[in-house]
XYZ file of C-alpha atoms in Angstrom:
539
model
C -34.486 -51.955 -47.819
C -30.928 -50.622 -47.230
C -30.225 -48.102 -44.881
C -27.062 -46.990 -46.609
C -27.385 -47.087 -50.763
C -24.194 -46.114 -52.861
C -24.614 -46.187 -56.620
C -21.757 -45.952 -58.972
C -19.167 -43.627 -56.527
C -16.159 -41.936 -58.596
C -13.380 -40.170 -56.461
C -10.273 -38.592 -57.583
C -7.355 -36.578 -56.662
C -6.241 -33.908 -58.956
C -2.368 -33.212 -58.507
C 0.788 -32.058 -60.573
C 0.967 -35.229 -61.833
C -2.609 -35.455 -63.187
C -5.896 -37.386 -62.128
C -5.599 -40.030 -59.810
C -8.675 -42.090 -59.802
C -8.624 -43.428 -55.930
C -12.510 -44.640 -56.056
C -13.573 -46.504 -59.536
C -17.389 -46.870 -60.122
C -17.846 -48.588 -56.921
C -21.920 -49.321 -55.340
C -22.676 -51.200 -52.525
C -25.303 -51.149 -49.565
C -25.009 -51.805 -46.497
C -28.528 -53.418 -44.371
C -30.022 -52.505 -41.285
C -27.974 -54.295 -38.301
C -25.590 -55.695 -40.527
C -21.666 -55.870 -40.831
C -20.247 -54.980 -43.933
C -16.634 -55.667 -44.249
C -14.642 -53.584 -47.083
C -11.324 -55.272 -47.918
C -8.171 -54.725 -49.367
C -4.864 -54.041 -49.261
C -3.329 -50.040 -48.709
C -4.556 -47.643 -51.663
C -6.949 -49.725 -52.417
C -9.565 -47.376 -52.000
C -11.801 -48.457 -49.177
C -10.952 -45.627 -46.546
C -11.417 -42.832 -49.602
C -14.889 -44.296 -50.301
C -16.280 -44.389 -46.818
C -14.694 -40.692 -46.166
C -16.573 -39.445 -49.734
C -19.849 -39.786 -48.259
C -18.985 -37.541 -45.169
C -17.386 -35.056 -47.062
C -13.794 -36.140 -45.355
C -11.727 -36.363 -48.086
C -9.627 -33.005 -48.673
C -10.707 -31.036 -51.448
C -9.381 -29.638 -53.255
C -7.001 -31.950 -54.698
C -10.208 -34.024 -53.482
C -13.208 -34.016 -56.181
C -16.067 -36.654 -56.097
C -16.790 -37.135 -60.225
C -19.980 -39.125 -59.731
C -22.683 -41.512 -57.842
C -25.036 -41.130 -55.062
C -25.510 -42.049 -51.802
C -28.873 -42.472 -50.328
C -28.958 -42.468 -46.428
C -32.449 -41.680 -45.152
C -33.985 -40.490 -48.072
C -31.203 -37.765 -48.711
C -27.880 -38.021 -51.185
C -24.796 -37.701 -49.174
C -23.008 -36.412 -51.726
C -25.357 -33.650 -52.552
C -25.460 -31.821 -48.864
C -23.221 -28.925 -48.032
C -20.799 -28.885 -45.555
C -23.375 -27.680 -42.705
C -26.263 -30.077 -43.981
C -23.729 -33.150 -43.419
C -22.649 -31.815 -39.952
C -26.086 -32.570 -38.896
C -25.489 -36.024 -40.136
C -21.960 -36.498 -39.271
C -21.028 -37.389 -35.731
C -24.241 -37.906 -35.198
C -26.134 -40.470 -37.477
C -22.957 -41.707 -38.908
C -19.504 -41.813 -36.988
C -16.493 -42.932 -37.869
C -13.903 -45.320 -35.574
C -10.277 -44.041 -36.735
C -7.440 -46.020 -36.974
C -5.014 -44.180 -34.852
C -7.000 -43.143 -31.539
C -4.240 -41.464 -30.122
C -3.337 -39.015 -33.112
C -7.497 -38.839 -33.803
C -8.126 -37.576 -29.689
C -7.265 -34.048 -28.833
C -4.387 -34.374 -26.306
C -5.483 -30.816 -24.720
C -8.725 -32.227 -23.962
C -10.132 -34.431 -21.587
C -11.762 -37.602 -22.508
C -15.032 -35.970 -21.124
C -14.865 -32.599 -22.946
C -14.087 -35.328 -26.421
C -16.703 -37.424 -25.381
C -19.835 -34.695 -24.341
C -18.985 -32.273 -27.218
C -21.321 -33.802 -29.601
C -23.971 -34.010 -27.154
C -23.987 -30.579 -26.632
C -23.485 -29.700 -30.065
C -26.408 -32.134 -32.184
C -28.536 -33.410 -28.468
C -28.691 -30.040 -27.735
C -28.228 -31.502 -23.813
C -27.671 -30.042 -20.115
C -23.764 -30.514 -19.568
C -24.801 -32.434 -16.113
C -26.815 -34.796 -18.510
C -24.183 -35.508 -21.033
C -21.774 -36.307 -18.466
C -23.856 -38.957 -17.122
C -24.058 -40.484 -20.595
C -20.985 -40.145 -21.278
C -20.456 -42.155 -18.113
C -22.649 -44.717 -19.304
C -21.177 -45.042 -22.469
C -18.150 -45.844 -20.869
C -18.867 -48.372 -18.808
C -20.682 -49.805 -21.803
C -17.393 -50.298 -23.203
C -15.415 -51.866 -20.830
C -13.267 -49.068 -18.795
C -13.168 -49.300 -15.146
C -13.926 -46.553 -12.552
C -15.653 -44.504 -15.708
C -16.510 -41.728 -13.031
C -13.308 -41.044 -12.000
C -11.095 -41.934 -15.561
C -13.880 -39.758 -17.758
C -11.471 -36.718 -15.849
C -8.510 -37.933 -17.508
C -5.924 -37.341 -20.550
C -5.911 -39.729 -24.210
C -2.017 -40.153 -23.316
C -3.200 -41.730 -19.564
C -4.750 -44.754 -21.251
C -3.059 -47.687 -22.897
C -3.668 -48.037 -26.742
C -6.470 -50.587 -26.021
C -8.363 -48.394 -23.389
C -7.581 -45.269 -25.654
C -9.895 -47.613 -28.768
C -12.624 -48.189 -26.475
C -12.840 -44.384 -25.425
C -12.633 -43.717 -29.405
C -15.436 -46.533 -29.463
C -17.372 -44.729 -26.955
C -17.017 -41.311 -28.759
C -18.728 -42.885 -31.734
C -21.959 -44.512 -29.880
C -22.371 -41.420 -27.620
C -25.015 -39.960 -29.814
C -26.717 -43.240 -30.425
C -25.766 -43.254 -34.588
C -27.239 -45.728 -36.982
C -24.221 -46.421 -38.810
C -20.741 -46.358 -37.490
C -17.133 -46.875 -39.721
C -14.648 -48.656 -38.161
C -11.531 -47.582 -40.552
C -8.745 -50.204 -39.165
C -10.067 -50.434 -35.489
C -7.364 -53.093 -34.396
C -4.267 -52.357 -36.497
C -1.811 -50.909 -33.734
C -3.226 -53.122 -31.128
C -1.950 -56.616 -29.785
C -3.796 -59.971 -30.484
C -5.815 -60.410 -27.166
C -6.663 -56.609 -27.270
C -7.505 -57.232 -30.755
C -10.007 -59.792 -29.832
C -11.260 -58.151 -26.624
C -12.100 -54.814 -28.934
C -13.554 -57.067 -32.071
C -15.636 -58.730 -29.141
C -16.829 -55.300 -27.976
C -17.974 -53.822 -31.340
C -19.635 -57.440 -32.219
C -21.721 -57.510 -28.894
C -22.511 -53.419 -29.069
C -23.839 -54.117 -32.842
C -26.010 -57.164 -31.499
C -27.157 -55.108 -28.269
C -27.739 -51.457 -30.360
C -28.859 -53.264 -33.778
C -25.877 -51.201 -35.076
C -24.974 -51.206 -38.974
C -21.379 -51.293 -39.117
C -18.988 -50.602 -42.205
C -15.501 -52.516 -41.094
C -12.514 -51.644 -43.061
C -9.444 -53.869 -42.721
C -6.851 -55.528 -44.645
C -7.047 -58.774 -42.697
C -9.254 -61.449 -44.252
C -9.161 -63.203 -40.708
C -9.847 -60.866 -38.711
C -13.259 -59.936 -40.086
C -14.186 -63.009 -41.103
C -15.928 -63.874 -37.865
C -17.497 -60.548 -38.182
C -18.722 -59.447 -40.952
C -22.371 -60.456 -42.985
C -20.969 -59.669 -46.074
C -18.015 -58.080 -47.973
C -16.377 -56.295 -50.589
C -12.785 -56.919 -52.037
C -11.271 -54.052 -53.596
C -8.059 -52.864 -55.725
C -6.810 -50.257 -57.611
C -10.399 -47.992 -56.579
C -12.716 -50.953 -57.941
C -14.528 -53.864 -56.237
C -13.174 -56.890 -57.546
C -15.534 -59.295 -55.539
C -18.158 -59.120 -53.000
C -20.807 -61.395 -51.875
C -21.705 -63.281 -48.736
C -18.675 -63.818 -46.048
C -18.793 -66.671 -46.563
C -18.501 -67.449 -49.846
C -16.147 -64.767 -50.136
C -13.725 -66.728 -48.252
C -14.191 -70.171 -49.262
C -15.353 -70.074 -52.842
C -12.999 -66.770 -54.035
C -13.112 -66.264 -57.605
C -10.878 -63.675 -58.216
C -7.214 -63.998 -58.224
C -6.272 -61.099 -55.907
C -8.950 -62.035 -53.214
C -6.696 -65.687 -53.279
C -3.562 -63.882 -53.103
C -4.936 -61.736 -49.929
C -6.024 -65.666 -48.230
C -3.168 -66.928 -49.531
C -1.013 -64.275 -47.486
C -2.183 -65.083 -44.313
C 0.553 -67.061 -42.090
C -0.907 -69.900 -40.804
C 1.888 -72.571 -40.899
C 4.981 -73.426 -39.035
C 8.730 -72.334 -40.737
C 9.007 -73.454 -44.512
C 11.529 -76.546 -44.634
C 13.451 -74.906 -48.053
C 14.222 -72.059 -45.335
C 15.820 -74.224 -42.327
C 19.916 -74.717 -42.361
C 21.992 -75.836 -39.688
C 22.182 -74.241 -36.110
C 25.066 -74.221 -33.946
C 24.806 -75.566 -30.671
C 26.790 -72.851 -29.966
C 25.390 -69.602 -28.001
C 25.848 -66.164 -29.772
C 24.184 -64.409 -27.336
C 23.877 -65.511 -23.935
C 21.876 -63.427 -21.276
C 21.985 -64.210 -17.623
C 19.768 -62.514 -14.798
C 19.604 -59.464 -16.876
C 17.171 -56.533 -15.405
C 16.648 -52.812 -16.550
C 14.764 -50.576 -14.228
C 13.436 -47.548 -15.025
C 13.076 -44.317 -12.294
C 10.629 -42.077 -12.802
C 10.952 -39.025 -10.642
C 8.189 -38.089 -8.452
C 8.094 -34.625 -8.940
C 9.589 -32.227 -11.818
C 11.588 -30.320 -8.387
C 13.061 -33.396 -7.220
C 11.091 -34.240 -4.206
C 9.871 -37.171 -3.257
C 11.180 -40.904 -3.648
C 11.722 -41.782 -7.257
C 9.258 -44.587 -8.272
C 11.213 -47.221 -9.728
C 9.400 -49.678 -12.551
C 10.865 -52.802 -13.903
C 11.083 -53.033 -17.846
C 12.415 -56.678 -17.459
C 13.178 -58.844 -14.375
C 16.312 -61.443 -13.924
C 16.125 -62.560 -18.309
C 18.652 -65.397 -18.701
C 18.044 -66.923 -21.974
C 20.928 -67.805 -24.915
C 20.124 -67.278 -28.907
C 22.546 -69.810 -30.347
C 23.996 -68.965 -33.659
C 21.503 -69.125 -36.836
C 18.722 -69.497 -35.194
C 15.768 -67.110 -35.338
C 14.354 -66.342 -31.864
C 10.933 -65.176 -31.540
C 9.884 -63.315 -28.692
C 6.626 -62.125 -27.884
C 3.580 -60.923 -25.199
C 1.728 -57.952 -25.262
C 2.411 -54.214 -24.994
C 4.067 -53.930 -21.494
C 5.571 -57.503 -21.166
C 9.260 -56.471 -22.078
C 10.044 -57.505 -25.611
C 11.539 -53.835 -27.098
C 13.396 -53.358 -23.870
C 14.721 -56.741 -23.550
C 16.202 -55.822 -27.558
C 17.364 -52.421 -26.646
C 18.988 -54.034 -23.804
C 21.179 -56.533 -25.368
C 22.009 -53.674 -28.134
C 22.999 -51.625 -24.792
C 20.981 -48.871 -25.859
C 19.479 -49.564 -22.206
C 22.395 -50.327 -19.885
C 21.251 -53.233 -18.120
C 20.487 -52.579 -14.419
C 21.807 -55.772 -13.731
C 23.294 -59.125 -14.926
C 25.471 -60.105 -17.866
C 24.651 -60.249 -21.856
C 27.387 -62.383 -23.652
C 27.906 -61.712 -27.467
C 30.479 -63.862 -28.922
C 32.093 -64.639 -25.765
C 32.504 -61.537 -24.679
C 30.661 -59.558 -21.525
C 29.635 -56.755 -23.795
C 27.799 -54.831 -20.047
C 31.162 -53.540 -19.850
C 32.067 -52.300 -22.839
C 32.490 -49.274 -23.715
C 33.930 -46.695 -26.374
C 35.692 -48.032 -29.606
C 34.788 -51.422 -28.149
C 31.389 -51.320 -28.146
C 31.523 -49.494 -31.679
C 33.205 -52.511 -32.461
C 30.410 -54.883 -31.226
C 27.478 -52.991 -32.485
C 28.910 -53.562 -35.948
C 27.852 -57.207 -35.799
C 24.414 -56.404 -34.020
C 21.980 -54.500 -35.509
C 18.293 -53.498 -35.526
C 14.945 -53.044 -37.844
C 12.666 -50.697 -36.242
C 8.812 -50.716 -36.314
C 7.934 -47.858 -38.454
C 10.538 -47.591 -41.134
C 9.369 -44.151 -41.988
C 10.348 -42.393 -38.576
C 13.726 -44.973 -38.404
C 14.888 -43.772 -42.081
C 16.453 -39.717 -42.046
C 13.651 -37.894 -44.569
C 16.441 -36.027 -45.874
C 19.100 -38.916 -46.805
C 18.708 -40.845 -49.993
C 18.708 -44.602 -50.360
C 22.136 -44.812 -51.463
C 23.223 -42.352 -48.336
C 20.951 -44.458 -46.104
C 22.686 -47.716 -47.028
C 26.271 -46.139 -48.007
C 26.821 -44.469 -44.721
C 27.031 -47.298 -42.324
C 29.536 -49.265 -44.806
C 31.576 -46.353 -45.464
C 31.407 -45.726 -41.554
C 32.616 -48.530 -40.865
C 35.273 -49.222 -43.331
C 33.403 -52.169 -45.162
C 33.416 -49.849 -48.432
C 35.338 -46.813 -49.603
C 34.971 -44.051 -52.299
C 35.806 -46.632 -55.202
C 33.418 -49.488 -54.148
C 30.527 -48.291 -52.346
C 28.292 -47.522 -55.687
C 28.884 -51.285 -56.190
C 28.439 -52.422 -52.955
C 24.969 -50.320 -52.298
C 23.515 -52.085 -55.586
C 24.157 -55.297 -54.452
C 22.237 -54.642 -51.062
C 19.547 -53.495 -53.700
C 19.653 -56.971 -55.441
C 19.366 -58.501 -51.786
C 16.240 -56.644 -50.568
C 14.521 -56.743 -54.185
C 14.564 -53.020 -55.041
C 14.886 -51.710 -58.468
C 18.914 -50.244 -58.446
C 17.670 -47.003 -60.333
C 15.834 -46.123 -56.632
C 19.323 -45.261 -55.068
C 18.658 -41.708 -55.699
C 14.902 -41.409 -54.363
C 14.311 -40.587 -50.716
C 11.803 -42.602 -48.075
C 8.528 -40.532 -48.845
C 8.756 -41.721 -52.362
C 8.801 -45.364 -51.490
C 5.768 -47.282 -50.086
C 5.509 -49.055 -46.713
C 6.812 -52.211 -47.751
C 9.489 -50.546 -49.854
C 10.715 -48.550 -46.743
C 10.871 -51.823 -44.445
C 13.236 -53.092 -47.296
C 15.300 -49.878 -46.850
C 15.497 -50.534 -43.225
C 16.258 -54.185 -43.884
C 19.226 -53.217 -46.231
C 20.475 -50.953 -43.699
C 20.919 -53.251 -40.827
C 22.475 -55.643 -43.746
C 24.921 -52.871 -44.838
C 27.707 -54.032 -41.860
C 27.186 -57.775 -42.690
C 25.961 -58.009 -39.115
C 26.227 -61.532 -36.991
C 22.606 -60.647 -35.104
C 19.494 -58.807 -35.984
C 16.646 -57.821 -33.693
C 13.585 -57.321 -35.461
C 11.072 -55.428 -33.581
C 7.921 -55.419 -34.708
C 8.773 -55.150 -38.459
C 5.761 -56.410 -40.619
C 3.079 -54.904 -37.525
C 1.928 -52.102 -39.333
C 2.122 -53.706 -43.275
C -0.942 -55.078 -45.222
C -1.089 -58.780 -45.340
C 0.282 -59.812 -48.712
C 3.052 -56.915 -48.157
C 3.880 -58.651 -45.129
C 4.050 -61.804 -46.358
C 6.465 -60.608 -48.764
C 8.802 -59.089 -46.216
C 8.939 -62.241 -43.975
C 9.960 -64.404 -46.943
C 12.347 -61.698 -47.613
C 13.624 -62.046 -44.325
C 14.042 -65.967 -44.710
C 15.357 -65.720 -47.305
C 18.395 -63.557 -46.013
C 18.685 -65.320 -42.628
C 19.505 -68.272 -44.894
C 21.903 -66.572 -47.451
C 23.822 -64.448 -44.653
C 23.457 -67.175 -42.054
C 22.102 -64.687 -39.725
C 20.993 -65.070 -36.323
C 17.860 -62.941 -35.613
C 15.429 -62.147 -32.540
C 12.017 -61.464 -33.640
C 10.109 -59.015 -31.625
C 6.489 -59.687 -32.099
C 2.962 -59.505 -30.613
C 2.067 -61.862 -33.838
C 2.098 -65.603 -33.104
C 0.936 -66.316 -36.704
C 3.189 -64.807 -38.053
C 6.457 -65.778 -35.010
C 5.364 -69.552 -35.992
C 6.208 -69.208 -39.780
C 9.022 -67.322 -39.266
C 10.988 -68.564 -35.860
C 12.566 -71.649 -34.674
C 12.253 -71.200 -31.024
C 9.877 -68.905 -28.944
C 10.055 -67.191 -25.475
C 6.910 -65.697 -24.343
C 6.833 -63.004 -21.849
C 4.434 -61.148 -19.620
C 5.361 -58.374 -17.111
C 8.687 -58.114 -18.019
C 9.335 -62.004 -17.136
C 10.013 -65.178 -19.073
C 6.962 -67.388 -18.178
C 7.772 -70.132 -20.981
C 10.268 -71.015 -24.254
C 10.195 -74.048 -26.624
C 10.707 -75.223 -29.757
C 8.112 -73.345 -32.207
C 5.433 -76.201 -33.171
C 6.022 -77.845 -29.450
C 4.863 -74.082 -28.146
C 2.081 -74.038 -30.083
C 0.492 -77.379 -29.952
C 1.243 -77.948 -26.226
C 1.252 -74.453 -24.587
C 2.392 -75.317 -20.958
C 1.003 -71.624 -19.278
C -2.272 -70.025 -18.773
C -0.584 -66.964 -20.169
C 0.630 -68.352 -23.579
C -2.586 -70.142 -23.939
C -4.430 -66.950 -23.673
C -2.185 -65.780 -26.538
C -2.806 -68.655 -28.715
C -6.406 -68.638 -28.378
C -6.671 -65.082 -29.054
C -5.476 -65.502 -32.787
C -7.799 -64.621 -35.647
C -8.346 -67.391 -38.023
C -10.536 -68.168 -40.733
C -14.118 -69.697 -40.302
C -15.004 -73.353 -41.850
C -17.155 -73.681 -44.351
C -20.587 -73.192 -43.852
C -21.495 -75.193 -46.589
């Protein structure tokens, strides 16, 4: 018998514009100590479904239409709002996406983690603590006596998952969500926290609902799943058959999306021998002062340590490690917006550490950058054809007569409909934005991009799109490009050459296939290993 039984779920938003249908007829169940993956790709509806039998969605425009959903002999969707507090955070919790915007930063990790103790347990405070403990040390943080004291913002992004892991076993649930647990995180945190929530469901008998757009990553997870688009389950059925026997064309197109081979040969064009860059003993320290009154040494921590590396003309460099290892500062560094504590970057010949003024302006013409997170790199308040006319006009590569002209064919480039030009970012969708972004750093004709993290946060088949994109214009533009990336999947099918760092260090470079079939340190083995992939066959 199922624990959790949903039958025939309708959700919509009701807005100016109408009825959106975001949840379409959809039923599933999910068994007792089982994994159910939901998949699909960003509006697809599997976060709005989960969050309509909790009463989570916002409402109004929020309005569940129709279904049921039988948890322990009660319809969710029938309860009031203090009948499914007595459920909520206590039988059933939810793993967010985004611990660090989901914990209050006021509040310690304690007060977060006993609160529902208090509140559905009913418990003495000196008892909850010493679950809470527990709890912690359950999932994997260190010195959980001393670190239960402490801030969300004093833990890394993978410690601050396992607190918001901990949060959601501390009342002993039967059924916990995990909306996008790994998303933000690197691979070998990705593994260590997948790891976690697979031996906590084996050692609890947990049911687990895990939402993701990443066929790979929960296919060593998950007992069964569910495909969705548009609101509606398209397929569903075992794991495995799921993945190797998919019969409907979008669950292909979501396997089809994942990178798992080395550059495209229709992609590769000549290299010059020729550095464009060339970086030698390069280091950036950072000071942190000791005290906000000045006293006290300043403690002094090194982003990156003596770099020397050169990225010869057309090629595409990939660079990755994890969170920490130097990658963004090593890009802001050579785009001196660090000033290098140390050594010499070389672009074109010349020692750009010493520029300064109109020259630099000059030199940061040909180098330029795509962010992360297009939506906080794009001004809200610019339109697309501000966004991309600015830079040109800035810098004298189109005037008043031309630049209508010019913007449209940056539009052709990064495959966005020309009659956009007027809209502004929040109109456009993730991958729409990154093509902004991507247009923007274009806008100059620049010599070198550095690409930091650009396709991190972007569903699969999105992503996939973007990296062809970015092929495709490496190719036309004969661009040289240094891909920032904790990715290795997707580094391999994009990037000639890769450096891998750790600790702000260099610990080993090669050719791309030669890096990944003969890894020569522990380090970049521990990467490599740590890389979701898809199952064989059962059958």
């Amino acid at each position: 018998m199922a624990l959790l039984d949903v039958k025939n779920l309708t959700t919509s938003f009701y807005t100016r514009e109408g009825r959106v249908v975001a949840v379409d007829d959809v039923s599933f169940s999910l068994e007792q100590g089982k994994v159910l993956g939901i998949v699909g790709e960003s509006g697809s509806g599997k976060s709005v479904s989960c969050y309509s039998l909790l009463g989570l969605i916002p409402k109004p425009p929020g309005k569940i239409d129709a279904g049921e959903a039988h948890f322990e002999g009660q319809d969710l969707l029938t309860l009031n709002e203090k009948e499914l507090q007595l459920i909520r955070g206590h039988k059933i919790n939810v793993i967010f996406q985004d611990p660090m915007t989901s914990l209050n930063p006021y509040m310690t990790v304690q007060d977060q983690l006993i609160e529902p103790l208090l509140l559905h347990k009913k418990m003495h405070k000196t008892d909850a603590v010493k679950k809470a403990v527990d709890v912690l040390v359950e999932v994997g943080i260190t010195d959980a006596a001393k670190r239960i004291k402490s801030y969300p913002h004093e833990f890394s992004g993978g410690m601050r998952q396992r607190v918001m892991i901990a949060m959601a076993l501390i009342t002993d649930p039967d059924v916990i969500i995990a909306d996008e647990p790994t998303t933000a995180l690197d691979v070998t945190v990705q593994a260590q926290i997948l790891r976690l929530l697979r031996n906590l469901q084996d050692s609890r008998k947990l049911s687990i609902i895990f939402i993701t757009h990443d066929l790979s990553l929960i296919s060593h997870f998950a007992d069964h799943l569910l495909v969705m688009k548009d609101g509606k389950i398209v397929e569903q059925g075992s794991a495995d058959t799921v993945l190797h026997n998919p019969q409907h064309t979008y669950t292909q197109d979501l396997l089809a999306a994942i990178p798992s081979t080395a550059k495209p040969a229709q992609y590769s064009y000549s290299q010059s021998e020729k550095p464009l860059v060339s970086i030698k003993n390069v280091s950036k320290l950072f000071y942190l002062k000791k005290s906000l009154f000045g006293r006290g040494a300043d403690e002094v921590v090194a982003g990156i340590h003596d770099i020397t590396i050169d990225l010869n003309e057309g090629e595409i460099l990939g660079l990755v490690g994890e969170s920490g290892s130097g990658k963004s500062t090593l890009g802001r560094t050579i785009l001196r917006l660090f000033a290098a504590t140390k050594g010499e970057i070389f672009f074109a010949g010349s020692n750009i550490v010493k520029s300064s003024g109109g020259e630099l302006r000059h030199v940061r013409k040909h180098m330029q950058m795509i962010f992360q997170d297009p939506y906080s790199s794009l001004n809200p308040r610019q339109t697309v054809f501000a966004t991309l006319a600015e830079p040109m006009l800035l810098h004298g590569i189109a005037n008043k007569n031309n630049v209508l002209e010019k913007v449209n064919l940056l539009m052709d480039d990064v495959g966005l409909d020309r009659r956009f030009i007027r809209k502004y970012p929040h109109e456009f969708s993730g991958g729409q934005r990154q093509r902004i972004a991507i247009g923007r750093a274009l806008a100059v004709r620049p010599k070198l991009i550095i690409a930091d993290e650009p396709v991190s946060a972007l569903d699969v088949t999105v992503q996939a799109k973007i990296l062809q994109l970015l092929l495709e214009l490496t190719k036309k533009y004969q661009l040289t490009m240094l891909f920032i990336s904790h990715d290795l999947s997707v580094v391999r099918y994009l990037c000639d050459r890769v450096v891998v760092m750790q600790q702000g260090k260099i610990v080993e470079q090669n050719d791309t296939e030669t890096l990944f079939e003969h890894p020569q340190h522990a380090y970049t083995q521990h990467l490599l290993n740590a890389i979701p992939s898809l199952p064989t066959s059962n059958s």
